[in-house]
Amino acid sequence: MNVDDTLEFLLGRWSVHRSIVHADGRHATFRGMGVFTVQRCAYEPQRQRWAHYEERGSLRFDGSSSSATRQLDYTSGPEDRGVNICFSDVRHFISLDLSAGSWVDRHLCVADLYEISTRVLSPDVIEERWV
């Protein structure tokens, strides 16, 4: 499914279900909610759009459960179809452009390289795979 505007498409509430397979074969699951809240640049509203993403839920691993959170910021210019995703301390994470319905990007985290592929399966389902 193609998306005209990645940031507009993502805005709102999402149920998050994540399955994690550790390199040693152990499994973990995360279930929670993610909320994209639109922000406007007060001093230059025509220049940049952004949304704050906050995820909260429960992480189950090795038989125990704990709360887990994640926060990211998504920004794009007025003509951009995609977004830049940053950690809350403004370090770049990845770029994401869902205009063709899917996207692949990479993130180097110290010595680990993550490849993140994202596909839009329907107006309310996105699949993300990390390797």
Short mmCIF file of C-alpha atoms in Angstrom, two decimals:
data_model
loop_
_atom_site.label_atom_id
_atom_site.label_comp_id
_atom_site.label_asym_id
_atom_site.label_seq_id
_atom_site.Cartn_x
_atom_site.Cartn_y
_atom_site.Cartn_z
CA MET A 1 0.00 0.00 0.00
CA ASN A 2 1.45 3.37 -1.02
CA VAL A 3 1.35 6.33 1.38
CA ASP A 4 1.14 9.95 0.21
CA ASP A 5 2.65 11.48 3.35
CA THR A 6 4.53 9.29 5.83
CA LEU A 7 4.21 11.67 8.79
CA GLU A 8 0.46 12.23 8.33
CA PHE A 9 -0.08 8.48 7.91
CA LEU A 10 1.64 7.71 11.23
CA LEU A 11 -0.17 10.28 13.38
CA GLY A 12 -2.44 8.93 16.10
CA ARG A 13 -2.55 5.82 18.29
CA TRP A 14 -1.13 2.44 17.34
CA SER A 15 -1.23 -0.94 19.08
CA VAL A 16 2.31 -2.32 19.20
CA HIS A 17 3.06 -6.05 19.20
CA ARG A 18 6.71 -6.99 18.97
CA SER A 19 8.39 -10.38 18.90
CA ILE A 20 12.10 -10.37 19.67
CA VAL A 21 14.44 -13.28 18.99
CA HIS A 22 17.79 -12.87 20.70
CA ALA A 23 20.96 -14.09 18.95
CA ASP A 24 21.16 -16.98 21.44
CA GLY A 25 17.63 -18.13 20.49
CA ARG A 26 15.72 -16.80 23.52
CA HIS A 27 12.41 -15.03 22.83
CA ALA A 28 10.83 -11.89 24.23
CA THR A 29 7.57 -10.10 23.50
CA PHE A 30 6.44 -6.51 23.85
CA ARG A 31 2.81 -5.38 23.89
CA GLY A 32 1.73 -1.81 24.32
CA MET A 33 0.56 1.42 22.71
CA GLY A 34 2.43 3.94 20.60
CA VAL A 35 1.18 7.50 20.15
CA PHE A 36 2.33 9.98 17.51
CA THR A 37 1.56 13.55 18.60
CA VAL A 38 1.92 16.26 15.98
CA GLN A 39 4.09 19.24 16.83
CA ARG A 40 4.33 22.56 15.01
CA CYS A 41 7.39 24.75 14.77
CA ALA A 42 6.24 28.05 16.35
CA TYR A 43 8.92 30.21 14.78
CA GLU A 44 8.88 28.70 11.26
CA PRO A 45 5.67 26.64 10.84
CA GLN A 46 6.03 26.41 7.05
CA ARG A 47 9.55 24.96 7.21
CA GLN A 48 9.30 21.78 9.20
CA ARG A 49 6.70 19.41 10.58
CA TRP A 50 7.35 16.93 13.33
CA ALA A 51 5.71 14.42 15.61
CA HIS A 52 6.78 13.04 18.94
CA TYR A 53 6.38 9.27 19.31
CA GLU A 54 5.97 7.69 22.73
CA GLU A 55 5.60 3.97 23.26
CA ARG A 56 4.61 2.31 26.55
CA GLY A 57 3.95 -1.30 27.29
CA SER A 58 5.02 -4.56 28.86
CA LEU A 59 8.13 -6.54 27.94
CA ARG A 60 8.13 -10.29 28.75
CA PHE A 61 11.50 -12.03 28.73
CA ASP A 62 12.66 -15.24 30.43
CA GLY A 63 9.35 -15.62 32.28
CA SER A 64 9.32 -12.17 33.86
CA SER A 65 7.54 -9.00 32.83
CA SER A 66 8.55 -5.36 33.16
CA SER A 67 7.37 -2.03 31.82
CA ALA A 68 9.18 -0.59 28.81
CA THR A 69 9.12 2.77 27.03
CA ARG A 70 10.60 4.34 23.93
CA GLN A 71 10.52 7.89 22.59
CA LEU A 72 11.47 9.13 19.12
CA ASP A 73 10.99 12.33 17.12
CA TYR A 74 9.87 12.27 13.47
CA THR A 75 10.55 15.34 11.29
CA SER A 76 9.93 16.28 7.67
CA GLY A 77 9.84 19.37 5.51
CA PRO A 78 6.59 20.62 3.94
CA GLU A 79 7.30 18.95 0.57
CA ASP A 80 8.83 15.76 1.98
CA ARG A 81 6.99 12.46 1.65
CA GLY A 82 9.28 10.75 4.15
CA VAL A 83 10.61 11.50 7.63
CA ASN A 84 13.85 11.57 9.56
CA ILE A 85 13.65 9.72 12.85
CA CYS A 86 15.78 10.88 15.79
CA PHE A 87 16.31 9.74 19.34
CA SER A 88 15.01 12.16 21.97
CA ASP A 89 18.57 13.53 22.35
CA VAL A 90 18.42 14.53 18.60
CA ARG A 91 20.87 11.85 17.35
CA HIS A 92 19.78 10.50 13.96
CA PHE A 93 18.28 7.00 14.04
CA ILE A 94 16.94 6.21 10.54
CA SER A 95 15.00 7.72 7.65
CA LEU A 96 11.59 6.39 6.63
CA ASP A 97 9.67 6.99 3.39
CA LEU A 98 6.51 4.90 2.99
CA SER A 99 5.41 6.48 -0.30
CA ALA A 100 6.15 3.22 -2.15
CA GLY A 101 4.64 1.11 0.62
CA SER A 102 7.96 -0.16 1.98
CA TRP A 103 11.37 1.10 3.02
CA VAL A 104 14.73 -0.26 4.19
CA ASP A 105 17.34 1.67 6.16
CA ARG A 106 20.31 0.83 8.35
CA HIS A 107 21.44 2.07 11.76
CA LEU A 108 24.97 1.65 13.07
CA CYS A 109 24.91 1.42 16.87
CA VAL A 110 28.50 1.27 18.10
CA ALA A 111 29.65 -2.11 16.72
CA ASP A 112 26.16 -3.39 15.82
CA LEU A 113 24.58 -2.77 12.41
CA TYR A 114 20.78 -3.00 12.29
CA GLU A 115 18.86 -3.32 9.03
CA ILE A 116 15.28 -2.15 9.48
CA SER A 117 12.67 -2.94 6.83
CA THR A 118 9.19 -1.44 7.07
CA ARG A 119 6.07 -2.38 5.06
CA VAL A 120 2.58 -0.92 5.09
CA LEU A 121 0.18 -3.87 4.97
CA SER A 122 -3.06 -1.85 5.31
CA PRO A 123 -4.21 1.58 6.54
CA ASP A 124 -3.85 0.38 10.12
CA VAL A 125 -1.09 -2.28 9.99
CA ILE A 126 2.63 -1.67 9.62
CA GLU A 127 5.21 -4.45 9.78
CA GLU A 128 8.76 -3.69 10.85
CA ARG A 129 11.61 -6.22 10.80
CA TRP A 130 15.00 -5.69 12.37
CA VAL A 131 18.05 -7.83 11.68
#
